[in-house]
Structures are given as structure tokens and as C-alpha cells.
mmCIF file of C-alpha atoms in Angstrom:
data_model
loop_
_atom_site.group_PDB
_atom_site.id
_atom_site.type_symbol
_atom_site.label_atom_id
_atom_site.label_comp_id
_atom_site.label_asym_id
_atom_site.label_seq_id
_atom_site.Cartn_x
_atom_site.Cartn_y
_atom_site.Cartn_z
ATOM 1 C CA UNK A 20 0.066 0.017 -0.217
ATOM 2 C CA UNK A 21 3.250 2.532 0.003
ATOM 3 C CA UNK A 22 5.767 3.863 -2.871
ATOM 4 C CA UNK A 23 9.101 4.775 -1.581
ATOM 5 C CA UNK A 24 8.727 5.770 -5.944
ATOM 6 C CA UNK A 25 11.334 5.291 -8.521
ATOM 7 C CA UNK A 26 14.388 3.877 -9.058
ATOM 8 C CA UNK A 27 16.465 6.305 -5.918
ATOM 9 C CA UNK A 28 13.293 5.225 -3.866
ATOM 10 C CA UNK A 29 15.420 2.547 -2.143
ATOM 11 C CA UNK A 30 18.275 6.072 -0.434
ATOM 12 C CA UNK A 31 14.889 8.104 0.258
ATOM 13 C CA UNK A 32 13.431 5.525 2.402
ATOM 14 C CA UNK A 33 16.884 5.008 3.705
ATOM 15 C CA UNK A 34 17.831 8.781 4.944
ATOM 16 C CA UNK A 35 13.630 8.581 6.086
ATOM 17 C CA UNK A 36 13.990 5.739 8.320
ATOM 18 C CA UNK A 37 16.930 6.790 10.324
ATOM 19 C CA UNK A 38 19.278 4.332 8.869
ATOM 20 C CA UNK A 39 21.393 6.546 7.105
ATOM 21 C CA UNK A 40 22.156 10.127 7.059
ATOM 22 C CA UNK A 41 22.671 10.300 3.296
ATOM 23 C CA UNK A 42 22.196 8.838 0.518
ATOM 24 C CA UNK A 43 22.696 9.703 -3.389
ATOM 25 C CA UNK A 44 20.666 8.783 -5.833
ATOM 26 C CA UNK A 45 20.328 9.068 -10.007
ATOM 27 C CA UNK A 46 17.935 11.088 -11.351
ATOM 28 C CA UNK A 47 17.460 10.662 -15.630
ATOM 29 C CA UNK A 48 13.316 12.045 -15.233
ATOM 30 C CA UNK A 49 12.786 12.238 -11.262
ATOM 31 C CA UNK A 50 14.058 9.632 -9.968
ATOM 32 C CA UNK A 51 15.796 12.102 -6.540
ATOM 33 C CA UNK A 52 12.596 14.501 -6.842
ATOM 34 C CA UNK A 53 10.316 12.104 -6.583
ATOM 35 C CA UNK A 54 11.551 9.394 -4.176
ATOM 36 C CA UNK A 55 12.818 12.552 -1.628
ATOM 37 C CA UNK A 56 8.893 13.749 -1.748
ATOM 38 C CA UNK A 57 7.768 10.694 -1.450
ATOM 39 C CA UNK A 58 9.338 9.398 0.773
ATOM 40 C CA UNK A 59 9.361 13.465 3.248
ATOM 41 C CA UNK A 60 13.297 14.149 2.947
ATOM 42 C CA UNK A 61 15.619 16.279 0.854
ATOM 43 C CA UNK A 62 16.763 15.684 -3.028
ATOM 44 C CA UNK A 63 18.342 17.609 -5.182
ATOM 45 C CA UNK A 64 18.408 17.302 -8.951
ATOM 46 C CA UNK A 65 22.438 19.109 -9.587
ATOM 47 C CA UNK A 66 22.369 21.309 -12.417
ATOM 48 C CA UNK A 67 23.905 18.827 -15.380
ATOM 49 C CA UNK A 68 27.351 17.937 -15.376
ATOM 50 C CA UNK A 69 28.090 19.379 -12.241
ATOM 51 C CA UNK A 70 28.801 15.739 -9.925
ATOM 52 C CA UNK A 71 29.898 13.155 -12.634
ATOM 53 C CA UNK A 72 28.230 9.948 -13.770
ATOM 54 C CA UNK A 73 31.810 7.585 -14.389
ATOM 55 C CA UNK A 74 30.157 3.840 -13.026
ATOM 56 C CA UNK A 75 26.607 5.987 -13.415
ATOM 57 C CA UNK A 76 25.018 3.711 -16.077
ATOM 58 C CA UNK A 77 23.162 5.282 -18.393
ATOM 59 C CA UNK A 78 19.218 5.537 -18.378
ATOM 60 C CA UNK A 79 20.292 8.787 -21.244
ATOM 61 C CA UNK A 80 24.062 9.757 -20.833
ATOM 62 C CA UNK A 81 22.574 13.622 -22.116
ATOM 63 C CA UNK A 82 20.314 13.930 -19.097
ATOM 64 C CA UNK A 83 21.539 11.399 -15.612
ATOM 65 C CA UNK A 84 22.349 13.616 -12.772
ATOM 66 C CA UNK A 85 23.809 11.660 -9.959
ATOM 67 C CA UNK A 86 22.874 13.708 -6.291
ATOM 68 C CA UNK A 87 22.236 13.823 -2.726
ATOM 69 C CA UNK A 88 19.120 13.080 -0.313
ATOM 70 C CA UNK A 89 19.392 13.925 3.355
ATOM 71 C CA UNK A 90 17.130 14.493 6.486
ATOM 72 C CA UNK A 91 18.025 17.884 5.849
ATOM 73 C CA UNK A 92 18.674 20.504 2.783
ATOM 74 C CA UNK A 93 21.689 22.503 4.842
ATOM 75 C CA UNK A 94 22.824 18.138 4.394
ATOM 76 C CA UNK A 95 22.406 18.179 0.794
ATOM 77 C CA UNK A 96 24.046 21.399 0.279
ATOM 78 C CA UNK A 97 27.264 19.543 1.411
ATOM 79 C CA UNK A 98 26.411 16.433 -0.071
ATOM 80 C CA UNK A 99 26.705 18.223 -3.577
ATOM 81 C CA UNK A 100 30.275 20.232 -2.102
ATOM 82 C CA UNK A 101 32.124 16.410 -1.797
ATOM 83 C CA UNK A 102 30.539 14.973 -4.224
ATOM 84 C CA UNK A 103 30.879 17.732 -7.263
ATOM 85 C CA UNK A 104 34.088 19.150 -5.374
ATOM 86 C CA UNK A 105 33.262 22.682 -5.019
ATOM 87 C CA UNK A 106 34.909 25.203 -2.576
ATOM 88 C CA UNK A 107 34.375 28.093 -1.334
ATOM 89 C CA UNK A 108 32.550 31.410 -2.223
ATOM 90 C CA UNK A 109 30.600 29.198 -5.158
ATOM 91 C CA UNK A 110 30.111 25.813 -2.854
ATOM 92 C CA UNK A 111 26.281 25.365 -1.489
ATOM 93 C CA UNK A 112 27.435 25.075 2.300
ATOM 94 C CA UNK A 113 28.795 28.491 1.592
ATOM 95 C CA UNK A 114 26.018 29.644 0.211
ATOM 96 C CA UNK A 115 23.028 28.548 2.691
ATOM 97 C CA UNK A 116 24.632 31.872 5.177
ATOM 98 C CA UNK A 117 24.317 34.396 1.957
ATOM 99 C CA UNK A 118 21.904 36.695 0.985
ATOM 100 C CA UNK A 119 19.803 35.894 -2.226
ATOM 101 C CA UNK A 120 21.017 39.269 -4.322
ATOM 102 C CA UNK A 121 21.150 38.051 -7.666
ATOM 103 C CA UNK A 122 20.677 34.657 -7.570
ATOM 104 C CA UNK A 123 19.279 33.794 -10.907
ATOM 105 C CA UNK A 124 16.904 30.679 -10.716
ATOM 106 C CA UNK A 125 15.096 28.906 -13.842
ATOM 107 C CA UNK A 126 11.767 29.198 -13.016
ATOM 108 C CA UNK A 127 9.717 26.730 -15.722
ATOM 109 C CA UNK A 128 6.314 26.326 -14.216
ATOM 110 C CA UNK A 129 4.728 25.394 -18.129
ATOM 111 C CA UNK A 130 5.644 22.900 -17.938
ATOM 112 C CA UNK A 131 4.336 20.917 -14.753
ATOM 113 C CA UNK A 132 1.315 23.429 -14.434
ATOM 114 C CA UNK A 133 0.245 22.768 -17.644
ATOM 115 C CA UNK A 134 -0.678 19.752 -16.811
ATOM 116 C CA UNK A 135 -3.978 18.728 -16.934
ATOM 117 C CA UNK A 136 -2.731 16.523 -14.114
ATOM 118 C CA UNK A 137 -0.753 18.326 -11.785
ATOM 119 C CA UNK A 138 -2.405 19.199 -8.173
ATOM 120 C CA UNK A 139 -3.745 23.183 -8.125
ATOM 121 C CA UNK A 140 -2.558 23.572 -4.381
ATOM 122 C CA UNK A 141 0.534 22.502 -6.552
ATOM 123 C CA UNK A 142 1.103 25.523 -9.074
ATOM 124 C CA UNK A 143 -0.039 27.442 -6.364
ATOM 125 C CA UNK A 144 3.095 25.938 -4.629
ATOM 126 C CA UNK A 145 5.207 26.743 -7.069
ATOM 127 C CA UNK A 146 4.811 30.509 -7.748
ATOM 128 C CA UNK A 147 4.385 31.093 -4.017
ATOM 129 C CA UNK A 148 8.295 29.515 -4.346
ATOM 130 C CA UNK A 149 9.137 31.633 -6.587
ATOM 131 C CA UNK A 150 7.651 33.950 -5.464
ATOM 132 C CA UNK A 151 9.512 34.013 -2.200
ATOM 133 C CA UNK A 152 13.182 33.861 -3.926
ATOM 134 C CA UNK A 153 12.664 36.509 -5.392
ATOM 135 C CA UNK A 154 11.448 39.048 -2.021
ATOM 136 C CA UNK A 155 15.018 37.575 -0.827
ATOM 137 C CA UNK A 156 16.667 38.891 -4.014
ATOM 138 C CA UNK A 157 16.551 35.670 -6.351
ATOM 139 C CA UNK A 158 15.960 37.110 -9.374
ATOM 140 C CA UNK A 159 14.105 35.325 -10.724
ATOM 141 C CA UNK A 160 13.557 34.371 -14.225
ATOM 142 C CA UNK A 161 10.208 32.291 -16.157
ATOM 143 C CA UNK A 162 11.628 30.495 -18.249
ATOM 144 C CA UNK A 163 10.670 27.432 -21.619
ATOM 145 C CA UNK A 164 11.785 23.891 -21.582
ATOM 146 C CA UNK A 165 11.452 21.706 -24.303
ATOM 147 C CA UNK A 166 9.559 18.206 -24.235
ATOM 148 C CA UNK A 167 11.914 16.521 -22.246
ATOM 149 C CA UNK A 168 9.463 12.622 -21.886
ATOM 150 C CA UNK A 169 10.692 13.127 -26.042
ATOM 151 C CA UNK A 170 13.805 13.681 -25.493
ATOM 152 C CA UNK A 171 14.809 11.141 -22.709
ATOM 153 C CA UNK A 172 12.942 8.172 -24.214
ATOM 154 C CA UNK A 173 14.953 9.012 -27.913
ATOM 155 C CA UNK A 174 18.248 8.975 -25.900
ATOM 156 C CA UNK A 175 17.631 6.231 -23.850
ATOM 157 C CA UNK A 176 17.246 3.842 -26.876
ATOM 158 C CA UNK A 177 20.299 5.042 -28.615
ATOM 159 C CA UNK A 178 22.265 4.307 -25.876
ATOM 160 C CA UNK A 179 20.878 0.965 -25.585
ATOM 161 C CA UNK A 180 20.544 0.665 -28.851
ATOM 162 C CA UNK A 181 24.494 0.647 -29.068
ATOM 163 C CA UNK A 182 24.335 -1.049 -25.245
ATOM 164 C CA UNK A 183 21.976 -4.035 -26.872
ATOM 165 C CA UNK A 184 24.379 -4.506 -30.345
ATOM 166 C CA UNK A 185 27.989 -4.036 -28.806
ATOM 167 C CA UNK A 186 26.944 -7.621 -26.884
ATOM 168 C CA UNK A 187 25.756 -9.141 -30.168
#
């Protein structure tokens, strides 16, 4: 009767159960963020290319990400610093104590909110978060996102087709 959600659901469930303080997940189309949400923990899909994907079985190399799942946003930020190798004023941990003035945040509301299955409360929460971040000094830029599900399927099919033929 329960679902941990997505391919990183075990990682999110382990953090939620207190079995581990942090875990890593892989995310192509929500597999960090969805399990984190369903398990009540924090999940972070980093900017593409920030964290190396060496050793990760690729689903869609142009869209795969590795990121932290943790019990707090601060732990996620510190873990991101470690796995990305970032330090100093560009690190997430350093930024936690800084004002958001000038920080640019892309806001792809339409990609989610235009989905007929999107709950109105989700739309409201997204708009509230964008407004709050803007009030705190961030520059929130509304962006239009491409149709990721179609891109993901094409990239994944090409990736696994190459692997299948390499083994034949």
C-alpha cells in the first residue's frame, strides 16, 4: 500500500527511516526528486555536468544526474559540495549563509503546471516559492522547457540500442 517512488526510492526510504544520514540517487526524469518527496526527505538534482556520472549505468547520458538525498537541505548542500568537488564562495554550503541577491533561478512552471494532472495546490506552491525567492533577492526567470519525456525516450533508446548491439 506504499510506494517509495522511482529508481532511487531505496535511498530515500533509507534516509527517511534513519538508516543512513545521506544517500546518493540517480535522476533522469525525477528519480531523486520524486522518491525524496514521497518519503519526506530532501532530494537534489544538480545542474547537468556538475557531478560526474562516471560508473553510473546510463539511462539517458544527455539527461542523467547524480545527486544527494538527505534529511535536511543543509546536508544536501554539503553532500553536493563533496560529490561535485566545489569549495569556497561557489560552494552550496557557503551559499547557505548568504543573501539571495543576484542569484538567478530558472522557473519552468509551465512544463509542470500545464499538465492536466497537476494539482492546483502544486501550481500555487510553485508560484509561492518563486515569489518568496524573488522577495529574498533572487532573480527568478520564467523559462520554457523542451518536452523532456520525448527527449529522454529517444536518448535512452539510442543508449541501450548501442549497448545491445555491442553485446551481439
